[in-house]
Amino acid sequence: MEGDATGGTRMGVGAASTATLTKFRDHLAFPPVLPPYAVGEDGTRYYRVEMRPASARFHSELPAVTVWGYEGLYPGPTIEARSGRPVVVEWANGLPCPHPVAEFIGVHPEGQTSQNDPGRGGASTPMPDPPTPVWTVVHLHGGRTPPTGDGWPDDAFFGGQSDTYTYPNRQRAALLWYHDHAMGITRLNVYAGLAGLYVLRDDEEDALGLPAGDYELPLLLQDRNLDTDADGRLTGELLYKLDQENGEFFGPFNLVNGMIWPHLEVEPRQYRLRIVNGSNARFYRLKLRVEDSGESRTDLFRQIGTDGGLLPRPVDVPPEGLLLAPAERADVIVDFRDFAGRNLVLVNDAPAPFPSGGDLRLPHLEVMQFRVVRACAGDPFFLPDALSSVVPLDPATARATRAISLVENPPGSGMLKLNGKGFRDGVDETPEVDTVEVWEFDNTTDDAHPMHLHLVQFQVLERLKPDGTPGSPVDDNERGWKDTVRTNPQEVTRIIARFEGYTGQYVYHCHILEHEDHDMMRAYVVVPPGMPVMGGHGHGGVGTLG
Ligand code: C2O
Ligand code: CU
Ligand code: CU
């Protein structure tokens, strides 16, 4: 696509400059593990994490630029935690004004997009005015966290302020991630660099002897765009450019752990990939392309875990690819044993927006390259048939069924609502603590929305057509504990959860960050047993109680 000169004003210098970054030039790096500053007698680990300007060089052919980072790192340092042992983090905002990310809206001539091009060409003046506040709040995504430490969006704090959150870690092993959640500007804060990994481990997982150390690879996938100078050269600075047609961020560059198109030398053996979709809006549908033969393979993957940890047993990845919506995670064993001396490229061909966007916003399919070296000391790992037990929640035990419809409201406005309501429109969902509920997401829009509930891990029951007949299947890799689920257009996605652990106020929302910030987020409250149901139950909020 780089050479396509159609629509002169559209492509211009931008397309030429994307082509100048060499693919797979740089070594993939991994975020460092953060050491606690103290460990209590009970094993509680204490951390202090300051958000500071970070120096980032997205590619060795680009200059270093300033972004935002936890502990001055992008991505943030990884927190390693043990199930049952609390972690206490003082999150401090040490960020200066102004906010480094301005919003540009690209014009969208028929059948084209300026989102594939670096630089501001084809975009309007920056938004917004007045400037974006430098306020932040941290959410541990997938964590069963008391409400006081969950990162309530309005509890964001300014430069010079901090807040201390306790993560009890009373949950099974899983790859969680922490990211910004400040009201109204989450998309800009995460884009600026505020995201990191949180690896929770336990004895059950340890007993499997999964590939570890150098053979366990966390991969944080994100897409970004970059600005250009007057001569059309990439400056390396982040550019947040939307498309007036859909208002979601999609960028031409694929980043892994903060690097554009990296490579990694691997041994001809099995590796454990722990993949997080940390993009604002982009879905990934991943395959491995064998570089010399050009064939695409998904049979080299066996998925062993999802958002909330291990699946009951390893599952195959569908031939279309491993699909990950924003915020979803996949724990995957990949087998490089037959590829000594050859290269494999991780590619993404998910339409953007998903699934209606076609290949318009896929200027580069490549994500990263694996170079399989010849040397090998043998591979002791044998993937067991049984991994864990995931006991299905029984819909017959549900105390309530809640219907939540995903709507564009008003139509054509770009504002997305849940049951016609937004974040300031009160609370309708009030599950009683320790009870089971079924939530039904009725997606009336034309694109998929990844719906995320704080506090809980849930199970996906089924997808239905609006007339109640079966819709798309629940995939094998969705048959575990999930905290984010792809709700397909024109389908009802039914999930079931037990609201256990804590009472208090949480949020649920679409994890396309532009949607979350444009009102596709609502509060829900976990109430103590026997609470009288108090007013405010507007239309459609509560289904059947009883
Ligand atoms: Cu990953 Cu409410 O967020
Ligand atoms: Cu979350
Ligand atoms: Cu959405």
Coordinates of C-alpha atoms and ligand atoms in Angstrom, one line a residue:
M1 CA 0.0 0.0 0.0
E2 CA 3.0 2.3 0.5
G3 CA 3.4 2.9 -3.2
D4 CA -0.3 3.7 -3.8
A5 CA -0.4 7.3 -5.0
T6 CA -4.1 7.7 -5.3
G7 CA -5.7 10.8 -3.9
G8 CA -2.6 13.0 -3.8
T9 CA -3.7 15.2 -0.9
R10 CA -4.5 12.1 1.1
M11 CA -1.3 10.1 1.0
G12 CA 1.3 12.7 0.3
V13 CA 4.5 12.6 2.3
G14 CA 3.0 10.3 5.0
A15 CA 3.0 7.2 3.0
A16 CA 6.5 7.7 1.8
S17 CA 7.7 8.1 5.4
T18 CA 6.1 5.0 6.8
A19 CA 8.0 3.0 4.2
T20 CA 11.3 4.3 5.5
L21 CA 11.1 2.4 8.8
T22 CA 12.8 -0.9 8.5
K23 CA 10.7 -3.8 9.6
F24 CA 12.1 -6.2 12.2
R25 CA 15.2 -4.1 12.7
D26 CA 15.1 -3.9 16.5
H27 CA 15.3 -6.5 19.2
L28 CA 12.1 -7.0 21.1
A29 CA 12.6 -5.8 24.7
F30 CA 10.6 -6.8 27.8
P31 CA 9.5 -4.4 30.6
P32 CA 11.6 -4.9 33.7
V33 CA 10.0 -6.5 36.8
L34 CA 9.5 -3.9 39.5
P35 CA 11.1 -4.8 42.9
P36 CA 8.9 -4.0 46.0
Y37 CA 10.5 -1.5 48.4
A38 CA 9.3 -3.6 51.3
V39 CA 7.8 -7.0 52.0
G40 CA 5.7 -7.4 55.1
E41 CA 5.8 -10.4 57.5
D42 CA 2.6 -11.7 56.0
G43 CA 4.1 -11.5 52.5
T44 CA 2.4 -8.3 51.5
R45 CA 4.6 -6.5 48.9
Y46 CA 4.8 -2.8 48.9
Y47 CA 5.5 -0.7 45.8
R48 CA 5.6 3.0 44.9
V49 CA 5.0 3.8 41.3
E50 CA 5.4 7.3 40.0
M51 CA 4.0 8.4 36.7
R52 CA 6.7 10.5 35.0
P53 CA 7.7 11.6 31.6
A54 CA 9.4 8.7 29.9
S55 CA 11.9 8.7 27.1
A56 CA 10.8 6.4 24.3
R57 CA 12.4 5.4 21.1
F58 CA 9.8 3.4 19.2
H59 CA 12.3 2.4 16.5
S60 CA 16.1 2.7 16.2
E61 CA 15.6 4.8 13.0
L62 CA 13.7 7.4 15.0
P63 CA 14.8 9.9 17.6
A64 CA 13.9 9.4 21.2
V65 CA 10.8 11.3 22.3
T66 CA 9.0 12.0 25.5
V67 CA 5.9 10.1 26.4
W68 CA 4.4 9.2 29.8
G69 CA 5.3 6.2 31.7
Y70 CA 4.8 4.5 35.0
E71 CA 8.2 4.8 36.8
G72 CA 9.2 6.7 33.7
L73 CA 8.9 3.6 31.5
Y74 CA 6.8 2.8 28.5
P75 CA 5.4 0.2 28.9
G76 CA 5.3 0.4 32.7
P77 CA 7.3 -2.0 34.8
T78 CA 5.8 -5.5 35.3
I79 CA 4.4 -6.3 38.8
E80 CA 4.8 -10.0 39.7
A81 CA 2.3 -11.1 42.3
R82 CA 1.3 -14.4 44.0
S83 CA -2.3 -15.4 44.5
G84 CA -3.4 -14.8 48.1
R85 CA -0.5 -12.4 48.9
P86 CA -1.6 -8.8 48.9
V87 CA 0.2 -6.1 46.9
V88 CA 0.0 -2.4 48.0
V89 CA 0.9 0.3 45.5
E90 CA 1.2 4.0 46.0
W91 CA 0.4 5.4 42.6
A92 CA 1.8 8.9 42.4
N93 CA 1.2 11.4 39.6
G94 CA 4.5 13.2 38.9
L95 CA 3.5 14.3 35.5
P96 CA 4.0 17.9 34.2
C97 CA 1.6 20.0 32.1
P98 CA 0.7 20.1 29.3
H99 CA -0.7 16.7 28.3
P100 CA 1.5 15.3 25.5
V101 CA -1.4 14.0 23.4
A102 CA -3.6 16.3 21.3
E103 CA -6.5 15.0 19.3
F104 CA -6.6 15.5 15.5
I105 CA -9.6 14.6 13.4
G106 CA -8.8 13.4 9.9
V107 CA -11.0 14.1 7.0
H108 CA -12.4 11.1 5.3
P109 CA -12.9 11.2 1.5
E110 CA -15.1 8.3 0.2
G111 CA -13.4 5.0 0.6
Q112 CA -10.1 6.4 2.0
T113 CA -8.7 7.2 5.4
S114 CA -5.9 9.5 6.6
Q115 CA -5.4 7.3 9.6
N116 CA -2.9 5.1 7.7
D117 CA -0.6 8.1 7.1
P118 CA 1.8 9.5 9.7
G119 CA 1.7 13.3 10.1
R120 CA -1.2 15.7 10.4
G121 CA -1.9 15.9 6.7
G122 CA -5.6 15.7 6.1
A123 CA -6.4 16.5 9.7
S124 CA -8.1 19.4 11.3
T125 CA -6.7 21.6 14.0
P126 CA -6.0 19.9 17.4
M127 CA -8.7 19.3 19.8
P128 CA -9.6 20.1 22.5
D129 CA -9.6 23.6 23.8
P130 CA -9.2 24.1 26.8
P131 CA -6.2 21.8 27.2
T132 CA -6.6 18.3 28.6
P133 CA -6.1 18.1 32.4
V134 CA -3.1 16.1 33.6
W135 CA -5.1 13.8 35.9
T136 CA -4.8 10.1 36.2
V137 CA -6.1 7.1 38.1
V138 CA -5.0 3.5 37.9
H139 CA -7.1 0.5 37.4
L140 CA -5.9 -3.1 37.7
H141 CA -7.7 -4.8 34.8
G142 CA -9.0 -8.2 35.7
G143 CA -8.4 -7.7 39.4
R144 CA -10.8 -8.6 42.2
T145 CA -10.2 -5.3 43.9
P146 CA -12.1 -3.5 46.7
P147 CA -13.8 -0.4 45.3
T148 CA -11.5 1.9 47.2
G149 CA -8.6 0.7 45.1
D150 CA -10.3 0.0 41.8
G151 CA -9.6 3.3 40.0
W152 CA -13.0 4.9 40.0
P153 CA -12.7 7.3 37.1
D154 CA -13.7 10.4 39.1
D155 CA -11.1 9.7 41.7
A156 CA -8.3 10.7 39.4
F157 CA -5.6 12.8 40.8
F158 CA -3.4 15.7 39.6
G159 CA 0.3 16.1 39.4
G160 CA 1.8 16.1 42.9
Q161 CA -1.0 13.9 44.3
S162 CA -1.0 10.2 44.9
D163 CA -3.3 7.4 46.1
T164 CA -2.5 4.0 47.7
Y165 CA -4.4 1.0 46.5
T166 CA -4.5 -2.5 48.0
Y167 CA -4.8 -5.5 45.7
P168 CA -5.7 -8.6 47.8
N169 CA -5.0 -11.0 44.9
R170 CA -7.6 -13.4 46.2
Q171 CA -8.0 -14.9 42.7
R172 CA -6.3 -17.5 40.5
A173 CA -3.2 -17.0 38.4
A174 CA -3.8 -14.8 35.4
L175 CA -2.2 -12.1 33.3
L176 CA -3.7 -8.8 34.5
W177 CA -2.7 -5.4 33.3
Y178 CA -2.8 -2.0 34.9
H179 CA -3.7 1.1 32.9
D180 CA -5.1 4.6 33.3
H181 CA -8.8 5.1 33.8
A182 CA -9.3 8.9 34.3
M183 CA -12.7 10.1 33.6
G184 CA -13.2 11.3 30.0
I185 CA -9.5 11.1 29.0
T186 CA -8.6 7.4 29.4
R187 CA -7.9 7.1 25.7
L188 CA -5.4 9.9 25.8
N189 CA -3.6 8.8 29.0
V190 CA -3.3 5.2 27.8
Y191 CA -2.1 6.4 24.4
A192 CA 0.5 8.6 26.1
G193 CA 2.0 5.4 27.6
L194 CA 0.2 4.6 30.8
A195 CA -0.1 0.8 30.7
G196 CA 1.8 -2.0 32.2
L197 CA 1.6 -5.7 33.0
Y198 CA 0.7 -7.5 36.3
V199 CA 1.5 -11.2 36.4
L200 CA -0.4 -13.1 39.0
R201 CA 0.9 -16.6 39.7
D202 CA -0.2 -19.6 41.8
D203 CA 0.7 -23.1 42.7
E204 CA -1.7 -24.7 40.3
E205 CA -0.1 -23.0 37.4
D206 CA 3.4 -23.7 38.7
A207 CA 2.7 -27.4 38.9
L208 CA 2.2 -27.5 35.1
G209 CA 5.9 -26.6 34.5
L210 CA 5.0 -24.2 31.7
P211 CA 7.8 -22.6 29.7
A212 CA 9.2 -20.0 32.0
G213 CA 12.0 -17.5 32.3
D214 CA 13.4 -16.7 28.8
Y215 CA 10.7 -19.0 27.4
E216 CA 7.8 -17.0 28.7
L217 CA 7.2 -13.9 26.6
P218 CA 4.8 -11.1 27.6
L219 CA 3.7 -9.3 24.4
L220 CA 1.8 -6.0 24.9
L221 CA 0.3 -5.2 21.5
Q222 CA -0.6 -1.6 20.7
D223 CA -1.0 0.5 17.5
R224 CA 0.3 4.1 17.2
N225 CA 0.7 6.9 14.7
L226 CA 3.6 9.3 14.5
D227 CA 4.0 12.9 13.5
T228 CA 6.1 14.2 10.7
D229 CA 8.2 17.4 10.3
A230 CA 7.9 20.0 7.6
D231 CA 9.9 17.8 5.2
G232 CA 7.6 14.8 5.8
R233 CA 10.1 12.9 7.9
L234 CA 8.9 11.0 11.0
T235 CA 9.7 12.9 14.1
G236 CA 9.1 9.9 16.4
E237 CA 6.5 11.9 18.3
L238 CA 3.1 10.3 19.0
L239 CA 0.2 11.5 16.9
Y240 CA -3.3 10.8 17.9
K241 CA -5.3 11.1 14.7
L242 CA -8.9 9.9 14.4
D243 CA -11.1 9.5 11.4
Q244 CA -14.2 11.7 11.3
E245 CA -16.1 8.7 10.1
N246 CA -15.8 6.5 13.2
G247 CA -13.9 8.5 15.9
E248 CA -11.8 5.5 17.0
F249 CA -8.0 5.5 17.0
F250 CA -6.3 3.2 14.5
G251 CA -2.6 3.7 13.7
P252 CA -0.4 2.4 10.9
F253 CA 2.4 1.1 13.2
N254 CA 2.2 -2.1 15.2
L255 CA 4.1 -2.0 18.5
V256 CA 5.1 -4.8 20.8
N257 CA 6.2 -3.8 24.2
G258 CA 6.5 -0.2 23.0
M259 CA 8.6 -1.0 19.9
I260 CA 7.6 -0.8 16.2
W261 CA 7.9 -4.1 14.3
P262 CA 10.6 -5.7 16.5
H263 CA 12.2 -9.1 16.1
L264 CA 13.2 -11.8 18.6
E265 CA 15.6 -14.6 18.3
V266 CA 14.1 -17.8 19.7
E267 CA 15.2 -21.4 20.0
P268 CA 13.5 -24.2 18.1
R269 CA 11.4 -25.2 21.1
Q270 CA 8.1 -24.3 22.7
Y271 CA 7.4 -20.9 24.2
R272 CA 4.7 -19.4 26.3
L273 CA 3.3 -16.2 24.8
R274 CA 1.2 -14.0 27.0
I275 CA -0.5 -11.6 24.7
V276 CA -2.4 -8.5 25.7
N277 CA -4.4 -6.4 23.4
G278 CA -3.5 -2.9 24.8
S279 CA -4.7 -0.9 21.8
N280 CA -7.3 1.8 22.1
A281 CA -9.6 0.3 19.5
R282 CA -7.8 -2.2 17.2
F283 CA -8.8 -5.8 17.2
Y284 CA -6.1 -8.4 16.4
R285 CA -6.6 -11.6 14.4
L286 CA -3.2 -13.2 14.7
K287 CA -1.5 -15.9 12.6
L288 CA 2.1 -16.9 12.1
R289 CA 3.4 -16.4 8.5
V290 CA 6.3 -18.6 7.5
E291 CA 8.6 -16.1 5.9
D292 CA 10.2 -18.4 3.2
S293 CA 7.1 -20.3 2.1
G294 CA 4.5 -17.5 2.7
E295 CA 2.0 -19.9 4.3
S296 CA 0.0 -18.8 7.3
R297 CA -0.2 -21.1 10.3
T298 CA -2.5 -21.1 13.3
D299 CA -1.8 -24.7 14.2
L300 CA 1.5 -23.7 15.8
F301 CA -0.5 -22.1 18.6
R302 CA -2.3 -24.0 21.4
Q303 CA -4.2 -21.6 23.6
I304 CA -4.0 -22.5 27.3
G305 CA -5.4 -19.5 29.0
T306 CA -7.6 -16.4 28.6
D307 CA -8.4 -13.2 30.6
G308 CA -9.0 -14.9 33.9
G309 CA -6.3 -17.6 33.7
L310 CA -6.0 -21.2 32.6
L311 CA -8.6 -22.9 30.3
P312 CA -9.7 -26.4 31.3
R313 CA -7.6 -27.8 28.5
P314 CA -5.5 -26.5 25.6
V315 CA -7.6 -25.5 22.6
D316 CA -6.8 -25.0 19.0
V317 CA -6.8 -21.5 17.5
P318 CA -9.3 -21.2 14.6
P319 CA -7.8 -21.1 11.1
E320 CA -8.9 -17.5 10.7
G321 CA -6.6 -16.6 13.5
L322 CA -6.4 -15.8 17.2
L323 CA -8.9 -13.0 17.8
L324 CA -8.3 -10.5 20.5
A325 CA -10.5 -7.5 21.2
P326 CA -9.1 -4.5 23.1
A327 CA -8.2 -5.6 26.7
E328 CA -8.5 -9.4 26.0
R329 CA -5.6 -11.6 26.8
A330 CA -4.4 -14.9 25.4
D331 CA -2.0 -17.3 27.0
V332 CA -0.6 -19.4 24.2
I333 CA 2.0 -22.2 23.7
V334 CA 3.8 -21.7 20.4
D335 CA 5.9 -24.5 18.9
F336 CA 9.0 -23.4 17.0
R337 CA 10.6 -26.9 17.0
D338 CA 10.2 -27.5 13.2
F339 CA 11.6 -24.1 12.2
A340 CA 15.3 -24.1 13.1
G341 CA 17.0 -21.5 10.9
R342 CA 13.7 -20.0 9.6
N343 CA 11.7 -16.9 10.3
L344 CA 8.1 -16.6 11.3
V345 CA 6.2 -13.3 11.2
L346 CA 3.3 -12.6 13.6
V347 CA 0.6 -10.9 11.4
N348 CA -2.7 -9.3 12.1
D349 CA -5.5 -9.1 9.6
A350 CA -8.5 -8.1 11.8
P351 CA -10.7 -5.5 10.1
A352 CA -10.7 -2.1 11.8
P353 CA -13.3 -1.3 13.0
F354 CA -14.1 -4.9 13.6
P355 CA -15.7 -6.6 11.8
S356 CA -17.1 -4.0 9.2
G357 CA -13.9 -2.1 8.4
G358 CA -12.4 -4.4 5.7
D359 CA -8.7 -3.9 5.1
L360 CA -8.9 -0.1 4.8
R361 CA -7.0 0.5 8.0
L362 CA -4.5 -2.4 7.6
P363 CA -1.6 -0.7 5.8
H364 CA 0.9 -3.2 7.4
L365 CA -0.1 -6.7 8.6
E366 CA 3.2 -7.4 10.3
V367 CA 3.4 -7.2 14.1
M368 CA 6.8 -8.8 14.8
Q369 CA 9.2 -11.4 13.6
F370 CA 10.5 -14.5 15.3
R371 CA 14.0 -15.7 14.1
V372 CA 14.4 -19.3 15.0
V373 CA 18.0 -20.1 15.6
R374 CA 19.6 -23.4 14.9
A375 CA 21.1 -24.3 18.2
C376 CA 19.0 -26.2 20.6
A377 CA 19.5 -28.0 23.9
G378 CA 16.3 -30.0 23.6
D379 CA 12.9 -29.1 24.8
P380 CA 11.7 -30.8 28.0
F381 CA 8.2 -29.4 27.9
F382 CA 5.2 -31.6 27.3
L383 CA 1.8 -29.8 27.2
P384 CA -0.7 -31.7 29.4
D385 CA -4.2 -32.5 28.2
A386 CA -5.8 -31.1 31.4
L387 CA -4.8 -27.7 32.7
S388 CA -7.3 -26.6 35.3
S389 CA -11.0 -27.0 36.2
V390 CA -13.5 -24.3 35.3
V391 CA -16.8 -25.1 36.9
P392 CA -19.6 -23.7 34.8
L393 CA -22.0 -21.3 36.6
D394 CA -25.6 -22.5 36.2
P395 CA -28.0 -20.0 34.8
A396 CA -30.8 -21.6 36.9
T397 CA -29.0 -20.2 39.9
A398 CA -29.1 -16.6 38.6
R399 CA -30.9 -14.2 40.9
A400 CA -31.4 -11.6 38.2
T401 CA -31.2 -11.3 34.4
R402 CA -30.3 -7.8 33.2
A403 CA -30.7 -6.6 29.6
I404 CA -28.2 -4.0 28.5
S405 CA -28.6 -2.7 25.0
L406 CA -25.6 -1.1 23.2
V407 CA -26.9 1.9 21.2
E408 CA -25.6 4.8 19.3
N409 CA -27.6 7.7 20.8
P410 CA -28.6 10.0 19.2
P411 CA -28.1 8.0 16.0
G412 CA -25.2 9.3 14.0
S413 CA -23.8 11.3 16.9
G414 CA -20.8 9.1 17.7
M415 CA -22.0 9.0 21.3
L416 CA -22.6 5.4 22.5
K417 CA -24.8 4.6 25.4
L418 CA -25.9 1.6 27.4
N419 CA -29.6 1.3 27.7
G420 CA -29.7 4.9 26.4
K421 CA -27.8 6.1 29.5
G422 CA -24.3 7.3 30.2
F423 CA -21.9 7.5 33.1
R424 CA -23.8 10.4 34.9
D425 CA -27.2 8.8 34.5
G426 CA -27.4 7.0 37.8
V427 CA -27.2 3.3 38.7
D428 CA -29.5 0.6 37.5
E429 CA -27.5 -2.5 38.0
T430 CA -27.3 -3.5 41.7
P431 CA -26.3 -7.1 42.1
E432 CA -26.4 -8.5 45.6
V433 CA -23.0 -9.6 46.8
D434 CA -22.2 -13.3 46.4
T435 CA -25.2 -13.9 44.0
V436 CA -25.1 -15.0 40.4
E437 CA -26.6 -12.9 37.6
V438 CA -27.0 -13.2 33.9
W439 CA -26.2 -10.0 31.9
E440 CA -27.4 -9.8 28.3
F441 CA -25.6 -7.4 26.0
D442 CA -27.8 -6.6 23.0
N443 CA -25.5 -4.9 20.5
T444 CA -27.7 -2.9 18.1
T445 CA -24.7 -1.2 16.4
D446 CA -22.8 -2.2 13.3
D447 CA -19.5 -3.1 15.1
A448 CA -18.3 -5.3 17.8
H449 CA -17.8 -3.8 21.3
P450 CA -15.6 -5.5 23.9
M451 CA -17.7 -5.2 27.1
H452 CA -15.7 -5.3 30.3
L453 CA -17.0 -5.6 33.9
H454 CA -14.8 -4.6 36.8
L455 CA -14.5 -6.8 39.9
V456 CA -15.7 -10.1 38.4
Q457 CA -14.5 -12.8 36.1
F458 CA -17.5 -14.1 34.2
Q459 CA -18.4 -16.9 31.8
V460 CA -19.8 -16.5 28.3
L461 CA -23.1 -18.5 28.0
E462 CA -24.1 -17.9 24.4
R463 CA -24.7 -15.5 21.5
L464 CA -28.1 -15.1 20.1
K465 CA -29.7 -13.4 17.1
P466 CA -32.2 -10.7 18.1
D467 CA -35.0 -13.1 17.4
G468 CA -33.6 -15.5 20.0
T469 CA -32.2 -18.1 17.5
P470 CA -28.5 -19.1 17.9
G471 CA -25.9 -16.5 16.8
S472 CA -22.2 -16.9 16.6
P473 CA -20.8 -19.7 18.7
V474 CA -18.9 -19.2 21.9
D475 CA -15.3 -20.0 20.8
D476 CA -13.3 -22.7 22.6
N477 CA -10.9 -20.1 23.8
E478 CA -13.8 -18.2 25.4
R479 CA -14.8 -21.2 27.6
G480 CA -12.8 -20.0 30.6
W481 CA -13.0 -17.1 32.9
K482 CA -13.3 -13.8 31.1
D483 CA -13.5 -10.1 32.1
T484 CA -13.9 -8.7 28.6
V485 CA -16.2 -10.2 26.0
R486 CA -16.6 -9.4 22.3
T487 CA -20.2 -8.5 21.7
N488 CA -20.9 -8.9 18.0
P489 CA -23.1 -6.5 16.0
Q490 CA -26.7 -7.5 15.9
E491 CA -26.3 -10.2 18.5
V492 CA -27.2 -10.6 22.1
T493 CA -24.2 -11.9 24.1
R494 CA -25.2 -13.6 27.4
I495 CA -22.7 -13.8 30.3
I496 CA -23.0 -15.1 33.8
A497 CA -21.1 -13.9 36.9
R498 CA -21.0 -14.3 40.6
F499 CA -20.5 -10.9 42.2
E500 CA -18.3 -12.0 45.0
G501 CA -15.6 -10.4 47.1
Y502 CA -16.7 -6.8 47.8
T503 CA -19.6 -4.5 48.0
G504 CA -19.5 -1.0 46.5
Q505 CA -19.4 0.9 43.3
Y506 CA -17.7 -0.4 40.1
V507 CA -18.0 0.3 36.4
Y508 CA -18.7 -1.7 33.4
H509 CA -17.9 -0.4 29.9
C510 CA -16.9 -0.9 26.4
H511 CA -13.1 -1.3 26.2
I512 CA -12.7 0.6 22.9
L513 CA -11.3 3.6 24.8
E514 CA -12.8 6.1 22.5
H515 CA -16.2 4.6 23.4
E516 CA -15.5 4.4 27.1
D517 CA -14.7 8.1 27.0
H518 CA -17.7 8.9 25.0
D519 CA -20.2 7.6 27.4
M520 CA -20.2 3.8 26.9
M521 CA -19.5 3.3 30.5
R522 CA -21.8 3.0 33.5
A523 CA -21.6 2.5 37.2
Y524 CA -23.0 -0.6 38.9
V525 CA -23.2 -1.2 42.7
V526 CA -22.7 -4.5 44.5
V527 CA -25.0 -4.3 47.5
P528 CA -25.1 -6.2 50.7
P529 CA -27.7 -9.0 51.1
G530 CA -31.3 -8.0 51.8
M531 CA -30.9 -4.4 50.7
P532 CA -34.3 -3.0 49.7
V533 CA -34.2 -2.2 46.0
M534 CA -34.1 1.6 45.8
G535 CA -35.5 3.7 43.1
G536 CA -33.8 4.7 39.9
H537 CA -34.6 1.6 37.9
G538 CA -35.4 3.1 34.6
H539 CA -36.4 1.3 31.5
G540 CA -34.6 -1.8 30.7
G541 CA -32.1 -1.6 33.6
V542 CA -33.4 -4.5 35.6
G543 CA -34.8 -7.5 34.0
T544 CA -36.3 -10.1 36.3
L545 CA -35.5 -10.1 40.0
G546 CA -36.4 -13.2 41.9
Ligands
C2O1 CU1 -9.2 -2.2 31.4 CU2 -12.3 -0.3 33.1 O1 -10.7 -1.2 32.2
CU2 CU -11.1 -3.6 34.5
CU3 CU -17.6 0.2 21.9

